[in-house]
Structure formats: C-alpha cells, structure tokens
XYZ file of C-alpha atoms in Angstrom:
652
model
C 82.424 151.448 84.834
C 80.617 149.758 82.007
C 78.792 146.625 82.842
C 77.555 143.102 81.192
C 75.256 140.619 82.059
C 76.477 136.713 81.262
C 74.052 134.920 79.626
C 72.318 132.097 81.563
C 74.419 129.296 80.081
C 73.538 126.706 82.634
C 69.551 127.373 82.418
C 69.682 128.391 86.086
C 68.089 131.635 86.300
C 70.763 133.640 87.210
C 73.484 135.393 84.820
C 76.314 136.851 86.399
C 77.577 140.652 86.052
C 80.585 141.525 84.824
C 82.759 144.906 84.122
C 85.515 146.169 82.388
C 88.447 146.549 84.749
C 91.355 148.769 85.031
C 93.463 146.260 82.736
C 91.073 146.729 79.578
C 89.545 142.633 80.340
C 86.494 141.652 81.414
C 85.801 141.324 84.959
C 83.375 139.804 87.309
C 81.520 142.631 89.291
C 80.669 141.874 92.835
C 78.845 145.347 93.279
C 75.784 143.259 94.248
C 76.243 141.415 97.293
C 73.874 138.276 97.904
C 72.539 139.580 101.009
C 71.512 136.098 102.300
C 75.207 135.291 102.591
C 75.926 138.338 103.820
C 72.923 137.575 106.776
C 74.691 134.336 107.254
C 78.012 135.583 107.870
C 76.984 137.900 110.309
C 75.048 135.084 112.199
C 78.216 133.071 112.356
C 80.530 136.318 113.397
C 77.685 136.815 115.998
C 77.071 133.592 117.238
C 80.719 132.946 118.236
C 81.145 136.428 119.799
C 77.995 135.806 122.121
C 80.110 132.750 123.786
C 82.274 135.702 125.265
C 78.801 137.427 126.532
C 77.942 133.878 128.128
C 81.552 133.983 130.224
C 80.710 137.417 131.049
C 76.943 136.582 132.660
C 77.851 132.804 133.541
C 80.655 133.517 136.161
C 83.249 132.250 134.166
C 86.940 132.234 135.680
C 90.224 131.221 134.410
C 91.112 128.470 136.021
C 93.787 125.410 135.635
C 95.438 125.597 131.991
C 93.317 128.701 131.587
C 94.439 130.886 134.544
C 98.178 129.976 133.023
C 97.038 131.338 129.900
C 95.719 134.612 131.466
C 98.987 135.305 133.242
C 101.416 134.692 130.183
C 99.172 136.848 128.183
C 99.426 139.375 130.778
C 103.105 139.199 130.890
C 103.845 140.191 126.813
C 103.738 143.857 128.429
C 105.685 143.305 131.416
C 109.231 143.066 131.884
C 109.105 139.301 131.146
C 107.553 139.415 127.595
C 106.966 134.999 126.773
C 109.237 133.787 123.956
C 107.911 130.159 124.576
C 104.795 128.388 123.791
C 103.022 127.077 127.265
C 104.497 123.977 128.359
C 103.791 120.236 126.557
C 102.589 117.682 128.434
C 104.674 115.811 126.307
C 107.707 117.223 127.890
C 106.467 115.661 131.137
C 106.107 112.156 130.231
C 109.530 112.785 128.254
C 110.799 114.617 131.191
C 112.140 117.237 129.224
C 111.389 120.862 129.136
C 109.375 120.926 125.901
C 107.041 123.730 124.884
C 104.682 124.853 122.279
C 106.685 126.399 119.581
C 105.448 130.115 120.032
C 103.858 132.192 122.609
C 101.989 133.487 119.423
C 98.388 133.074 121.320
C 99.891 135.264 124.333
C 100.416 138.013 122.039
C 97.288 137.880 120.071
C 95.049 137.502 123.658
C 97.132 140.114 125.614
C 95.246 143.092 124.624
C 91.857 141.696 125.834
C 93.776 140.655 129.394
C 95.242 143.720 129.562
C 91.496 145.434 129.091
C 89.179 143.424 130.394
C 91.677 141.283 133.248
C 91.875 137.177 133.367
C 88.254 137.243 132.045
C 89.310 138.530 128.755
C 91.026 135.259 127.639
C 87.553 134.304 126.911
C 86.696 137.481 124.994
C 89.814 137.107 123.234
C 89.635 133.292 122.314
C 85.825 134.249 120.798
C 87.403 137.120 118.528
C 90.065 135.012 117.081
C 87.420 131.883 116.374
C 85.089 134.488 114.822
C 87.702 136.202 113.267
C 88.957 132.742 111.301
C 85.613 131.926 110.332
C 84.542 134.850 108.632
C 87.869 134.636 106.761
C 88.022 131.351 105.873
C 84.327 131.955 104.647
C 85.476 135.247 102.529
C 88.498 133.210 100.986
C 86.698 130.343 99.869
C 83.375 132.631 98.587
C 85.925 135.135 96.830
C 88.398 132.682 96.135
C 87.032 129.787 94.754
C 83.053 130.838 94.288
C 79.792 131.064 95.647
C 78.643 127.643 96.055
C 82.005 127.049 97.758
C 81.142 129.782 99.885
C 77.975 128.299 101.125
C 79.623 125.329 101.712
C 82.042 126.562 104.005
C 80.043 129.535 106.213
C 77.955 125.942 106.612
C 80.737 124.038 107.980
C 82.310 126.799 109.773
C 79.194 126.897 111.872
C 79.318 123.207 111.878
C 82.389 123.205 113.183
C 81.716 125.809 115.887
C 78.771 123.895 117.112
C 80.614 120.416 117.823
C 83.095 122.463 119.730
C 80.595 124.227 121.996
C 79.972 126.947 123.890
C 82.747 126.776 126.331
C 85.460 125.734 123.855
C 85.007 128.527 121.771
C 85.923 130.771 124.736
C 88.624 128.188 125.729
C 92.144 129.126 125.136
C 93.875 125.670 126.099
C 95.765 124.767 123.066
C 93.900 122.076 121.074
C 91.426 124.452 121.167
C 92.855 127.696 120.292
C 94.467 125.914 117.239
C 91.566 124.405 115.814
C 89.534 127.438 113.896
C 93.005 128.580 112.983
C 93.395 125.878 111.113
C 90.467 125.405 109.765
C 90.842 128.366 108.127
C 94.574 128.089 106.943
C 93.204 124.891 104.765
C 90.253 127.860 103.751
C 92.965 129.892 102.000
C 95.086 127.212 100.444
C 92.039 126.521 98.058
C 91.390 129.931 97.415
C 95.098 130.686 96.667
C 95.947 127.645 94.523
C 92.941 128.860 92.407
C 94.705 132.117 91.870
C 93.893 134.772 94.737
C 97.390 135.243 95.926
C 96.307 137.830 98.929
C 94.750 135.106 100.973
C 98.162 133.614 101.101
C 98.614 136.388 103.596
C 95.800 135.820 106.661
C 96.349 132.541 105.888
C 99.871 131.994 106.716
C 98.596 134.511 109.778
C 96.250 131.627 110.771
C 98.520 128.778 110.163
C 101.039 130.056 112.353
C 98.591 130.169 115.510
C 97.801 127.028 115.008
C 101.773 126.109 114.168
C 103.083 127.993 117.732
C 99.384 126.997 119.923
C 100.051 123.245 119.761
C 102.693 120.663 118.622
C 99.910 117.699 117.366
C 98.711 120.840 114.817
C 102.356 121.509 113.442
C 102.206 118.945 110.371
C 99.602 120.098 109.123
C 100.093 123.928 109.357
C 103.283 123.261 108.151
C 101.927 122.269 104.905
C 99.170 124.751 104.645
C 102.486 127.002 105.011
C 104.208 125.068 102.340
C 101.026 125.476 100.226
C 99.860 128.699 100.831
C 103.488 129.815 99.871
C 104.068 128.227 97.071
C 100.197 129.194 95.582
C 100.795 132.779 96.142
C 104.170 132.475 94.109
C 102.339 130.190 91.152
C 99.627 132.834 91.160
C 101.966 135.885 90.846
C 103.631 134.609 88.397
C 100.330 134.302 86.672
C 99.345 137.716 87.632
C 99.882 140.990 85.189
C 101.179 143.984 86.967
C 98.930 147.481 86.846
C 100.015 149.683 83.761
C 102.895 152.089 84.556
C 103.515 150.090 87.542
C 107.246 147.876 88.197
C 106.911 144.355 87.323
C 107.973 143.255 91.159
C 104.611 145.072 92.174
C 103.385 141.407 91.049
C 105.374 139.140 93.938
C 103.939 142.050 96.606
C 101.014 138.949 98.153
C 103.930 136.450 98.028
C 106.295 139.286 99.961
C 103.702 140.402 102.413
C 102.885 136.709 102.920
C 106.492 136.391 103.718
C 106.969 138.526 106.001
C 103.948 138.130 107.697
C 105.117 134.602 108.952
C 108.576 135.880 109.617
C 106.984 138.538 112.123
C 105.142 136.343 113.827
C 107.677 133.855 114.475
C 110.561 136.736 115.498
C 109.978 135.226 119.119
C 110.379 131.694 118.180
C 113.340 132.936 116.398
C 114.768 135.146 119.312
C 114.312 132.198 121.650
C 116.020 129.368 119.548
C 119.593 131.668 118.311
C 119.799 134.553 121.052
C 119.105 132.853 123.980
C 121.280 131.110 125.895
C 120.778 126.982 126.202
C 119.354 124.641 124.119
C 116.478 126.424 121.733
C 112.958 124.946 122.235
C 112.754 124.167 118.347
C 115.603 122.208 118.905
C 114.243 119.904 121.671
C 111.429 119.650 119.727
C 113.112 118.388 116.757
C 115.559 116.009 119.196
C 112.430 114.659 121.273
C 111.251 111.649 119.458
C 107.813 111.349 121.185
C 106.484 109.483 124.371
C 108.319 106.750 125.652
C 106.084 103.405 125.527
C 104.209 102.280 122.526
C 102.466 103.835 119.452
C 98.929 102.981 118.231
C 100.410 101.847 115.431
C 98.801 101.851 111.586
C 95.398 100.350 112.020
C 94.511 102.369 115.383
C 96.047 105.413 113.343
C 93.651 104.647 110.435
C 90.532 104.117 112.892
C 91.350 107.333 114.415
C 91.031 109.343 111.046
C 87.895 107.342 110.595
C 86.508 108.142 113.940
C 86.274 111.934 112.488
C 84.197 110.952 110.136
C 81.344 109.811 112.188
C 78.706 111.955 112.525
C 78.130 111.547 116.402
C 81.219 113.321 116.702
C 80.060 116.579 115.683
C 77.031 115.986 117.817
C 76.767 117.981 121.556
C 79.419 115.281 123.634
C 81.405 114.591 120.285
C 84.524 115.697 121.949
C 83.977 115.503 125.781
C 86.228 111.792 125.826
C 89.922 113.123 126.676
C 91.262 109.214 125.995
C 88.819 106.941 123.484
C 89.726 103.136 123.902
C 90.899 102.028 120.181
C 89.074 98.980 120.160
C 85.949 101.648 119.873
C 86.789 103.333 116.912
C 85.123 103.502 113.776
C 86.041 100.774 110.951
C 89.507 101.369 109.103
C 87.128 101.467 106.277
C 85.683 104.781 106.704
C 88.804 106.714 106.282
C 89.532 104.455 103.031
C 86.249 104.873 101.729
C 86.958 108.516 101.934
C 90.141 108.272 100.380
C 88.639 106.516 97.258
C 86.035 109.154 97.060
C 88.424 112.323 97.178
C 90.526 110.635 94.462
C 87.589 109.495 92.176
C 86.551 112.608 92.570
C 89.451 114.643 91.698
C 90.168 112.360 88.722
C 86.968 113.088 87.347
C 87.470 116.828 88.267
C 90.598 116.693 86.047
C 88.538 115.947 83.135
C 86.518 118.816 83.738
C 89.581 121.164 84.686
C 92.098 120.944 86.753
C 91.691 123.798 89.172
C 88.478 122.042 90.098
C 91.077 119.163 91.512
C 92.696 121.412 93.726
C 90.387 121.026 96.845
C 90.640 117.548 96.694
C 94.189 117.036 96.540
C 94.754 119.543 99.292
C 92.237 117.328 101.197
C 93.984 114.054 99.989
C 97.150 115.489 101.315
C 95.772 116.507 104.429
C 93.903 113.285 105.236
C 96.763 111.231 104.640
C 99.138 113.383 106.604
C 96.572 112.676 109.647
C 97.086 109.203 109.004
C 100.558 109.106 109.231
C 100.469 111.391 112.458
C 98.080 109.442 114.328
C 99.831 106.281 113.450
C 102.490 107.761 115.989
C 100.103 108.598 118.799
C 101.069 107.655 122.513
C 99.367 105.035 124.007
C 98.449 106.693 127.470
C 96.272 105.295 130.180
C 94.458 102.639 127.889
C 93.553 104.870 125.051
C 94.416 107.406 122.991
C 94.705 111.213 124.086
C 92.099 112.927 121.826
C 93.878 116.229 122.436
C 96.342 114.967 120.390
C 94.098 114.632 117.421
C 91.776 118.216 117.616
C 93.394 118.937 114.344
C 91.341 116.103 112.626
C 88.060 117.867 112.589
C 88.993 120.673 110.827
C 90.786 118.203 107.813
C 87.779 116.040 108.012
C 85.416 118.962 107.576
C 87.724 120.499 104.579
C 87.662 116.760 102.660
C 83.493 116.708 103.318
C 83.356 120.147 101.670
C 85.717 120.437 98.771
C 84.513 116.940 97.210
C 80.561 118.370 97.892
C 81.974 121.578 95.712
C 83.736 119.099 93.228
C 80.521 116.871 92.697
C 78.603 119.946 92.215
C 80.792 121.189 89.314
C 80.999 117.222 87.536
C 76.951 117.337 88.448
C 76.358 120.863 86.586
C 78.488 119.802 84.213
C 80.196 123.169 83.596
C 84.012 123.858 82.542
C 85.665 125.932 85.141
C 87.043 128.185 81.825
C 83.650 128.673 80.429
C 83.456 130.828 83.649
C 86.392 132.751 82.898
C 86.826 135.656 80.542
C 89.599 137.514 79.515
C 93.177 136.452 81.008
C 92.682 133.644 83.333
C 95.233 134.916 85.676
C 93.411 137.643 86.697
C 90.002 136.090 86.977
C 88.731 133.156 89.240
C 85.794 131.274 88.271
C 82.599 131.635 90.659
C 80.248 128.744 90.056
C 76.916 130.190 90.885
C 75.174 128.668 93.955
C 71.148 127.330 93.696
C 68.546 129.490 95.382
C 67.699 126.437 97.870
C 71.158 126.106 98.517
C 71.353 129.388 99.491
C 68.290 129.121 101.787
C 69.319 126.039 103.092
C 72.643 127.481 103.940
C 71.328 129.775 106.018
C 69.086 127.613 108.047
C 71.557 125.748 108.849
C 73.532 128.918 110.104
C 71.047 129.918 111.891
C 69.575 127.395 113.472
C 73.398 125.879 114.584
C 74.380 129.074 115.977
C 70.855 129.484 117.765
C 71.719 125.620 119.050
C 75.425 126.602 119.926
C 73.718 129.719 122.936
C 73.124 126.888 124.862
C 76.259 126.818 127.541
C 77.655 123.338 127.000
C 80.908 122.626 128.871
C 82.629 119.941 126.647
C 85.978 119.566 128.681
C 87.398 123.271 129.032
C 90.140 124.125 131.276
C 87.726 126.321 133.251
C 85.496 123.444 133.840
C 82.222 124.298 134.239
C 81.328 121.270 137.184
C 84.582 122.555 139.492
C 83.614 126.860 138.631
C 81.183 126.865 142.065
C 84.132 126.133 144.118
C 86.291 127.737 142.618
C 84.700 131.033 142.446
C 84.153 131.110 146.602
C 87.658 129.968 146.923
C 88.735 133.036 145.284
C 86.435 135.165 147.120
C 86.889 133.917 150.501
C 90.932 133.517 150.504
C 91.715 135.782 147.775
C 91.743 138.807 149.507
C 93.602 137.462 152.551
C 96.085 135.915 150.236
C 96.472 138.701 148.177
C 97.866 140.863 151.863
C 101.189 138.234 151.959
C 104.219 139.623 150.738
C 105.809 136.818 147.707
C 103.852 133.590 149.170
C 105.284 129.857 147.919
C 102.239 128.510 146.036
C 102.870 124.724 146.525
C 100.548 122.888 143.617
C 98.863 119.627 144.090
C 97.429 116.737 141.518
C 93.835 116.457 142.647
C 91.993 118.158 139.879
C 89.936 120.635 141.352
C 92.515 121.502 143.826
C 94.604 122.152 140.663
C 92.237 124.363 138.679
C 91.437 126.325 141.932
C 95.001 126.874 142.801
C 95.803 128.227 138.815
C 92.897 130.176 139.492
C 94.612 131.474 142.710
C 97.678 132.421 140.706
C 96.073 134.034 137.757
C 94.234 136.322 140.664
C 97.269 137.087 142.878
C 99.294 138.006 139.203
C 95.873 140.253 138.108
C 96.537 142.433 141.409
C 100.334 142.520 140.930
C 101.053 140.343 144.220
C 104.635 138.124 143.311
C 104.821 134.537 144.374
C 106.895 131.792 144.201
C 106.482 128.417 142.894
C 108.544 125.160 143.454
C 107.242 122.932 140.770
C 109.069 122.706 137.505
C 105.961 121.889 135.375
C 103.683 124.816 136.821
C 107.300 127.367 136.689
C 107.616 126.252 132.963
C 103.552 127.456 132.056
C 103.171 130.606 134.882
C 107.451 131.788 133.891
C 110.089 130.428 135.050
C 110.472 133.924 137.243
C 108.480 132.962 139.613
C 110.956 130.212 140.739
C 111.736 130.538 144.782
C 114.629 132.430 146.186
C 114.801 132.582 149.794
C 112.519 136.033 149.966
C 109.143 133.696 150.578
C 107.002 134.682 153.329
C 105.091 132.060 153.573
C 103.492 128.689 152.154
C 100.174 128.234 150.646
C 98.377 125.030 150.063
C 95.044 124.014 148.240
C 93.707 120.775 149.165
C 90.848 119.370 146.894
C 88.199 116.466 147.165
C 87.770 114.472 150.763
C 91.319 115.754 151.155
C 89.896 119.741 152.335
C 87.476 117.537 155.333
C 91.040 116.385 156.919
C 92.683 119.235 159.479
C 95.743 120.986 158.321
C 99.262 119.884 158.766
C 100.863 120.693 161.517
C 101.963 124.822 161.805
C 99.286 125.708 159.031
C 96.263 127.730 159.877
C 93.020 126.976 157.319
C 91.854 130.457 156.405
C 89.571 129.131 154.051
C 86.953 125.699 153.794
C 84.811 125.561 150.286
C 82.435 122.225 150.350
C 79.241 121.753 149.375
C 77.081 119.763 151.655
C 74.820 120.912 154.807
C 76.409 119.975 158.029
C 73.589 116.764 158.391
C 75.333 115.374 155.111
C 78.691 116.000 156.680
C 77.620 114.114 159.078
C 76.032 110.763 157.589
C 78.617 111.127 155.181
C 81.670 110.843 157.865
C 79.168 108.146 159.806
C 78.910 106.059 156.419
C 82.543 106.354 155.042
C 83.702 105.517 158.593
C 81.491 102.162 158.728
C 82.637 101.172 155.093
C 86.315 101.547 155.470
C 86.233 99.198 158.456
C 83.989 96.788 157.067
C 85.046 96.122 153.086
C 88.874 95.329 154.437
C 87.520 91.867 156.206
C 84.787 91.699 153.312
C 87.286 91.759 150.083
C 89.656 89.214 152.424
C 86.661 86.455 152.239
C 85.943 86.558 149.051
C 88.838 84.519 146.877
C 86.864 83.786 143.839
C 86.922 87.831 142.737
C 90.173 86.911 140.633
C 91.693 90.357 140.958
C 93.423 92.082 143.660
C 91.532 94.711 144.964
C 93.340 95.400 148.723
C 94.808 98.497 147.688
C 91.477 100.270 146.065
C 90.339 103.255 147.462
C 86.393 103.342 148.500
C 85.492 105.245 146.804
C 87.227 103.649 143.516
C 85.741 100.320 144.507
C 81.849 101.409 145.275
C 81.453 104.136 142.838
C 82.885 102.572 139.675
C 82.919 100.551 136.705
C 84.565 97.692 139.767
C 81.309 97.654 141.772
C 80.060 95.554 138.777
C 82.165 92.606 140.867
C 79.503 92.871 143.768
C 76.350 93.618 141.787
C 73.270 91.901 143.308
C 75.308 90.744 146.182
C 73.333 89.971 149.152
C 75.930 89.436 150.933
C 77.978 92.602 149.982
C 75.124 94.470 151.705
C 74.715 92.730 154.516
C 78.604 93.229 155.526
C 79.634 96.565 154.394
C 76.590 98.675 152.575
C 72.968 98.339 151.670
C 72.094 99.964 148.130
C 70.198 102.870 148.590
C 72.956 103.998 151.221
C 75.657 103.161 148.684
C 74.074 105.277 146.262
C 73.789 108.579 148.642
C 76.953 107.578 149.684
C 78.784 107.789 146.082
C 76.670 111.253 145.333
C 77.865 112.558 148.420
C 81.247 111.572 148.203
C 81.458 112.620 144.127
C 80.068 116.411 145.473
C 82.810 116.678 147.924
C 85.825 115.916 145.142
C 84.229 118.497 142.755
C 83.271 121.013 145.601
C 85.210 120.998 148.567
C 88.585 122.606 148.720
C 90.517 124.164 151.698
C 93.257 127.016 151.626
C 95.892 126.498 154.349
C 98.934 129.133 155.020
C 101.884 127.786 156.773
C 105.395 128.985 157.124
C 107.838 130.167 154.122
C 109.135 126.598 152.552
C-alpha cells in the first residue's frame, strides 16, 4: 500500500505516515509502532498481573467478603448458577434484601475458581484490572491520539498504585468496579471522537462496574448512555466498504448492543422470570439509608477530597469512614470545575472534538457531586466505600484537560490533522519525545513501587491472614469429616473473616452446610438455608472471646492465639487486676464529664479515651502503671487479631 510522510507542520521533528486505504482516502498508517509505548504497556499489563504471583507466594486466602466471592463464583457451574449481585450492606441498615444488580463478577472470576480453587479470585481480579487498563490505554492512544495515550497508560498506573497491591487482587466490590470504570470513561472519549468499536469493551466494562456495586451505577449508567449514543453519532458518520450493505455501518452500535444485553440476561432473568419482587425493583423502591445525608457542602468536600494528592499516596484509601469536618475545601472541586469549563470553552475555539474530554469529565464530576450529596451518615463519617468510584472520575478530569491544554498550547486545529473524510479518520496529536520518556518512567518506576505487598483494607486482610490460615489447617480437615454442619456466624471481625474462610474451604471440597443468618444466606446462596438434616453446630469465636471455655455441650477442636504461655499468663494476671480496680477508680472521679461505666478495658486504656487519664498519677497508682499499660494494650490488640477458637456442638 502506497505511503506518505506529513510534513512537520508543528516544527516538532516528527511527521506522521500515512496510506491510501481501501476507500481511495488518505489514511494514517500505524505500521510503526512507538515501541516505548509499547514497553510501557507491557509494564503496566505486567505489573498488575504480578499482584496475583504475590497471593500465590504470600499465603493469601479468601477470607470474609472474599471467601463469599470465591463460593458464588464457584457456583455459576453448579446447579445453583447466581442471578444476584452479592448482598448490599445497604440492604442491612434498610433491612431489606438488597443486592448488587448482577452477579456479572461471578461469571467473569468463575473460570479462574474453577482452575486454580478459592485462590483464583485473586488471579482473576488481577486479569480483569490488567485487562481494563491496557484497554482503556489502547482506546484513548487509538482513539483520541498519542499524547492522550501517554496520558492515560500514566494514570492507569497511577491509579493502580494508590489502590495497592492487595486491592488489585481484591474482589470486594468497590474494588472490582473501580478499573472497570476507569476504563468505561477511557472509551467514551475515544468513541465520541469517532471510533465506534470501543463502544463495544466499553459498554463490557461499564457493566462490571454497573452489576459489582450500587455507589458505581450513576456513573456507568452514563458512560452507557454515552458510549451508546457515540457509537450511533459515529456510524452515522461512517461510510460503508464498497459492495458492502449500508447497515454493515450500525454493526459497532449492534455489537455494542448486544453486548450489554448479554451480560445483563441474568439481571434480566432474575427481575421478570423469577418469582417475588425483582432485585432491580427494590433497588429502584429503596430510597437509601435511613438517618441523615451529608448534605451539599460535605458532598462537595468529598469530590474535593479526590483531588488531593495524598490520596493517591500508599494509605490514600486505607480510612473506611473519613470524618467530614476533615475534608478538603469545597473549593477544590470548584476550582476544578472552572478549569474543565475554561478549558473546554477555549477547546471549542480550536475544535470541538477537542471539548469532548472535558465535557465528559464535567458531566462526570458533577454527577459525583450530586451522588455524594446523598451519602449516609454512618458511625460519624462518611463510608468511603461508597465513593471508590471518585478516583477513577477524578483521574479522567486531571487527564483530558492535560490533553486539552496541550492542543490550545501547540496551537494546532484538530482538522489540520485530518485528511480525507473526517468520518473515517481521527486526529492523533503527536506526543513530545520527553513526554514519551517521561511516560515511561513513571510506568515503570510506579509499577516497580506497586511489588511492594501493601494491604490497604482488603477483605482478606493481611493483619488477621496468620490466624486465619492455622485455623483452616488445624480444624479444616476435622470439619470438613461432618456431614451438612450449621455454621453459626459471629460479628467480631476476625472471627468473621476466619469463619467465611471456613465456608469458602468446606464449599472448595464439596462438604454442604447450613447457615442461619439471613445476611451471610443472602452472599454464600440462599441454599444453604437450614432444614432439619444438620448434624451439628459450629462456632468461631474471635479476639479475648477464643481464651473463654466453650459453652456448655461444645467440644473446642481447635485454639489459634498468638502469645507464649508466659504472656498468657501476665496477660490474664494484668486484665484480672484492671477489671477489679478501674470500676472503684472511674466511680471517684466526677469531674471526667462523661459516662464511662459501661466501657470495655480495653476501649478505655487502649484508645483515643485514655487521653482522659493522661499523666495521671493517680490513675497509676490505682489501676495501672504505664509501661504495664502499654504491654498490656499490645498484648491484648495481638489476641483480637490472632486468637480464634473452633467449637462443635450439637445440630441447632
């Protein structure tokens, strides 16, 4: 095919190629790969992927949210195939049986389960995070152009590296959704400047995030509504090959089509074919969390609080509930309003289709701020689970206004960069060498950064995995022996991820149980429910709670805790001589001006409340000296993220 060189217009160095296509025009010819981007995309695919190498080495286990993961995904090729999301926490405080919208992430990780067992959640989560950043970094660099390209392989690693090693491997919802949607917002730009194909993996990738979690459907609804409606605009625009039929033109807007119908057949099967009230349904009828909103200023700070660069930063998004009186100023989130529309009114004058990533990021950003004005209010603060979808509309507005300034600060027309029939050729702004360069140190040197394992609030928590992990092996096997045990679940936290953990094992080996709890039947299947054919009860205890004996006709089979018998010792000694001394102690002293005769201990001597006894001679001269209070609290914090006990009773 006969080739051209551009002439260097801009003075840059660097003419572009271009060929004749099939159609008789001119056509840009990407026969020469830039081989640094190439590197750099590679680096990011890899870097991802090696989080699933970590699990493997680390001793990583599903556990708590996880392990429920592991067995749904498990079940798509059993006789109980999900056709619900995993159950909403927001169905609990609304005491409703609300789920997810799809079981979409089931089917996509049930392959890698069915493989590789509960590990392969993990393997399965790092494919489908790698597998949206490479094509959100294809769309945008094919789409849109090269500098654009660079831009986003950047922030894709960016993004990658404030979640973390273990939350790339992390299934739990917020998670899971998060690169999908990152790169849905990828493909609207790329399709609204005339690639209609990407309208296809990107509804693909808007729907995970749609079905994975309920505080992500607004937005992926209108990436949907966008990519959609691009992929029609740009078909229209779009000349069919010679001697083909003109519908060949609408076949990316078809295929996008039913691509999103597909994947939502189970929603669909769920809400009209099965008896009851469909989950879409409750979704729709469920008007949030009882109690009150943040409102519109905590709703701006929120969107704000994205925006600060500590948030991206290793411990960026460990806090599950942020206080909203420590936000960032409401003034961040409308200085970056301002900036995206200056910017795309100055884009206009250049050419419109430069103005496209801003408005989609204009949209997006104020869409966030109307969903976060409606956040719950839940034990002081704000649930930041509820909000994982702002980092990847933050990171979308950063890098479609860097692309926009780029284009006003070369100064070049978006249709001097097109020949022959616009519709079937997208501009490519060329990107600088050093921008090239710098591109790929950043790759690099983020995903070199990222190998270190950093646990930044997975469902497989990295502090409770010890105990866990000799749980498993000490009363797993015994466990797995009893015919249909009744699993009974309790609240302490590590006696919850360890009993998940216990499930997701028992289900791996094909043993049945039962469960009583309406919460845990609606994530592990409502199947599971009891029916008379237990054979016996099984009960994790977790914290100080697995040093007490077992209830009366239970037998402990099994006693996880991680301190030498001398520690046991001091440590009952201590505890012991505290709880009969701060009772007469907190009595005496009237001028605390709280009530603190119901705290726990531990709540009272290892907190933020020992603050009301600091440098209180007294204080340790009638219940605890300092240096014992100190070994006391470590002790004491081992035990409730080590110790757990497995005791087997009678059938419930």
């Amino acid at each position: 095919m006969e080739s051209l060189e551009e002439p260097d217009l801009a003075g840059s160095g660097s003419g572009k190629a271009y060929r004749i296509n099939s159609a008789g025009s001119l056509a840009q010819d990407h026969s020469n790969p830039d081989v640094l981007w190439l590197c750099a995309l590679a680096i990011l695919a890899v870097g991802i992927l090696l989080q699933a190498r970590i699990a493997l080495t680390g001793g990583w286990v599903p556990a708590g949210d996880d392990a429920y993961w592991s067995m749904m995904a498990r079940s798509v090729f059993s006789s109980h195939p999900p056709l619900l999301g995993s159950s909403s926490s927001g169905g609990s405080v609304n005491e409703s049986a609300l789920h997810h919208l799809g079981p979409l992430g089931f089917y996509l990780l049930a392959p890698f389960v069915s493989l590789l067992g509960g590990i392969g959640v993990a393997i399965g989560s790092a494919v489908v995070n790698a597998s949206c950043a490479v094509v959100a970094s294809l769309a945008v660099r094919i789409g849109v152009g090269r500098r654009a390209g660079w831009l986003v392989i950047s922030a894709s690693a960016l993004l990658a590296f404030a979640m973390g090693s273990e939350l790339l491997i992390d299934p739990w919802n917020p998670y899971l959704a998060t690169f999908p949607l990152w790169c849905a917002f990828c493909c609207c730009w790329a399709v609204l400047r005339g690639s209609a194909w990407w309208g296809v993996p990107g509804v693909i990738a808007a729907s995970i995030s749609l079905q994975t979690h309920l505080s992500f459907v607004p937005h992926a609804g209108l990436a949907i509504v966008v990519l959609l409606v691009g992929s029609a605009w740009a078909c229209t625009r779009t000349m069919p090959k010679p001697h083909a039929p003109q519908w060949s033109r609408w076949l990316p807007l078809w295929t996008a089509v039913m691509a999103g119908l597909l994947l939502s057949l189970p929603v669909l099967i769920q809400q009209f074919l099965v008896s009851g009230t469909g989950n879409v349904t409750t979704v729709l009828l469920t008007r949030g969390a009882p109690g009150p909103t943040i409102g519109f200023e905590s709703g701006m700070r929120v969107m704000s609080q994205v925006f600060d660069p500590t948030n991206w930063m290793p411990g960026g998004w460990f806090p599950q509930v942020i206080e909203p009186g420590r936000l960032a100023s409401v003034w961040v989130i409308v200085g970056a309003l301002a900036v995206l529309l200056m910017i795309g009114v100055l884009a206009l004058q250049s050419d419109s289709r430069s103005a496209i990533g801003p408005l989609i990021a204009l949209l997006g950003l104020l869409l966030g701020i109307l969903v976060a004005m409606g956040l719950p209010v839940r034990l002081f603060g704000i649930p930041m689970a509820l909000v994982r979808w702002a980092w990847p509309v933050a990171l979308f507005a950063i890098v479609v206004a860097l692309d926009a300034i780029g284009n006003i600060v070369a100064g070049r027309r978006m249709s001097e960069e097109r020949v022959g029939d616009p519709g079937l050729l997208v501009a490519s702004p060329d990107a600088p060498l050093a921008l090239r360069w710098s591109g790929l140190a950043v790759v690099v040197l983020l995903s070199l950064a990222n190998l270190m394992p950093r646990d930044e609030g997975s469902g497989s928590a990295t502090e409770y995995r010890t105990a866990v992990i000799e749980t498993l092996a000490n009363a797993g096997p015994r466990l797995a022996r009893l015919d249909q045990p009744f699993i009974a679940v309790t609240s302490h936290p590590l006696a919850y991820q360890a009993t998940a953990a216990l499930m997701e094992f028992l289900d791996q080996r094909g043993v049945s149980f039962a469960l009583g709890d309406p919460v845990v039947l609606r994530q592990a299947g409502t199947y599971r429910s009891a029916d008379g054919s237990e054979s016996a009860t099984v009960v994790l205890a977790g914290g100080s709670a697995a040093l007490t004996p077992p209830a009366i006709g239970f037998e402990r089979i099994s006693s996880t805790h991680p301190l030498s018998p001398g520690e046991l010792g001091w440590f009952f000694d201590q505890r012991k001589s505290v709880e009969e001394r701060l009772p007469a102690f907190i009595k005496s002293e009237t001028n605390l001006g709280r009530d603190l005769s119901e705290t726990r201990w531990a709540t009272l001597l290892c907190s933020e409340d020992f603050r009301w006894f600091h440098d209180s001679i007294r204080f340790e001269r009638s219940v605890i000296g300092a240096h014992k209070r100190e070994r006391l609290c470590a002790l004491n914090e081992k035990i409730e993220f080590g110790a757990v006990a497995v005791d087997v009773g009678p059938p419930p």
